[in-house]
XYZ file of C-alpha atoms in Angstrom:
150
model
C 7.514 -0.578 -23.097
C 5.756 -1.439 -19.865
C 2.225 -0.070 -19.405
C 1.111 2.141 -16.524
C 0.308 -0.024 -13.514
C -0.688 0.422 -9.907
C -1.336 -1.314 -6.629
C -3.304 -0.396 -3.513
C -2.644 -1.601 0.012
C -3.712 -1.027 3.600
C -1.041 -0.917 6.306
C -1.140 -1.156 10.083
C 2.229 -0.085 11.450
C 4.083 0.952 14.580
C 7.155 0.309 16.681
C 6.828 -3.352 17.623
C 3.788 -5.595 17.910
C 2.877 -9.265 17.383
C 2.033 -9.422 13.665
C 0.151 -12.705 14.037
C -2.399 -10.936 16.272
C -3.397 -8.764 13.304
C -3.905 -11.735 10.967
C -5.770 -13.685 13.644
C -7.904 -10.747 14.765
C -8.924 -9.741 11.243
C -8.998 -13.329 9.952
C -6.994 -12.168 6.944
C -3.638 -13.244 5.568
C -1.244 -10.346 4.981
C 0.205 -9.747 1.532
C 3.334 -8.232 3.127
C 4.699 -7.864 6.620
C 8.003 -6.820 8.148
C 9.513 -6.353 11.587
C 11.467 -3.337 12.791
C 15.197 -3.918 12.325
C 14.865 -6.551 9.581
C 16.922 -6.013 6.444
C 14.946 -4.534 3.549
C 15.164 -7.022 0.690
C 14.942 -5.356 -2.697
C 14.175 -6.937 -6.047
C 17.151 -6.860 -8.432
C 17.118 -3.803 -10.691
C 19.790 -3.325 -13.347
C 19.229 0.457 -13.236
C 19.998 0.790 -9.523
C 23.153 0.047 -7.547
C 22.665 -0.388 -3.806
C 25.708 0.628 -1.803
C 24.489 -0.145 1.706
C 22.119 -2.374 3.586
C 18.989 -0.725 4.963
C 16.633 -1.925 7.670
C 12.949 -1.410 8.381
C 12.316 1.445 10.808
C 8.947 0.058 11.937
C 6.871 -3.110 12.085
C 4.028 -3.400 9.579
C 1.191 -5.673 8.500
C -0.242 -5.029 5.025
C -2.981 -6.321 2.775
C -3.398 -5.241 -0.812
C -3.317 -5.909 -4.512
C -0.397 -6.737 -6.753
C 0.697 -4.330 -9.474
C -1.870 -4.395 -12.276
C -2.192 -2.524 -15.550
C -4.933 0.020 -14.965
C -6.534 3.229 -16.160
C -8.637 3.652 -12.987
C -7.646 2.736 -9.420
C -11.244 2.373 -8.228
C -11.301 -1.402 -8.788
C -8.128 -1.989 -6.760
C -9.322 0.327 -3.979
C -12.591 -1.608 -3.781
C -10.735 -4.962 -3.615
C -8.924 -3.801 -0.479
C -11.942 -2.094 1.126
C -14.138 -5.198 0.707
C -11.661 -7.277 2.733
C -11.797 -4.781 5.617
C -15.563 -4.144 5.682
C -17.155 -5.037 9.011
C -13.745 -5.190 10.725
C -13.442 -1.514 11.658
C -13.955 -2.095 15.409
C -11.311 -4.817 15.418
C -8.840 -2.549 13.587
C -9.519 0.292 16.032
C -9.046 -2.006 19.034
C -5.781 -3.430 17.667
C -4.464 0.087 16.980
C -5.438 1.240 20.473
C -3.977 -1.826 22.221
C -0.571 -1.625 20.497
C -0.457 2.156 19.832
C -0.481 1.642 16.052
C -1.476 3.758 13.084
C -2.901 2.802 9.717
C -2.988 4.148 6.193
C -4.007 3.291 2.656
C -1.293 3.563 0.011
C -2.005 4.050 -3.687
C 1.170 3.302 -5.668
C 1.186 4.312 -9.324
C 3.948 3.666 -11.877
C 3.265 5.959 -14.824
C 4.741 4.822 -18.137
C 4.543 6.593 -21.488
C 2.681 9.481 -19.858
C -0.503 7.406 -19.364
C -1.931 8.545 -16.040
C -4.780 6.550 -14.485
C -7.916 8.076 -13.024
C -7.854 8.378 -9.242
C -11.173 8.765 -7.487
C -11.827 8.536 -3.780
C -15.353 7.134 -3.504
C -17.668 7.456 -0.499
C -17.038 3.901 0.731
C -13.293 4.559 0.734
C -13.733 7.862 2.590
C -16.070 6.228 5.115
C -13.685 3.319 5.767
C -10.650 5.599 6.172
C -12.595 7.869 8.525
C -13.992 4.994 10.618
C -10.522 3.609 11.332
C -8.630 6.913 11.434
C -6.518 5.980 8.416
C -4.553 8.391 6.277
C -4.502 8.076 2.484
C -1.061 8.241 0.862
C -0.051 8.434 -2.792
C 3.260 7.155 -4.146
C 3.794 8.228 -7.769
C 6.590 7.119 -10.080
C 6.555 9.021 -13.372
C 8.975 7.247 -15.667
C 10.495 9.178 -18.570
C 8.859 8.775 -21.930
C 9.372 9.902 -25.476
C 6.923 12.600 -26.476
C 5.748 13.373 -29.986
C 7.495 16.719 -29.479
C 10.845 14.968 -28.997
C 10.986 13.828 -32.607
């Protein structure tokens, strides 16, 4: 059985904007980006049947971690924050110029009922506040067999 894992990413998103300006302005390479209207490409999943094609409803530039086994998201949060430190003014200017918004996303896949610790430290709060970012949580609690099921 797969262990509980999580990833953290930062997203700048809006209607339409030149994605390369974000990478150039922040001097960072995105870990994911998409353009409004592009087809959403999904990884094959034997448990899911897709019956129609869907398209992105916005344009986004993201930087973050990959899924990692974890019992505490603090390390992944800090990995993302460190890449953005000192770039708050640039982020604010980009968002103002192109009428964009930003958020941090914490994605957690819970397996076997093992929930990780989630703490929002002062550096994370300060960064989110300085750039006007929201903090979102995306939780996937997969079914598991409990000792009571036996």
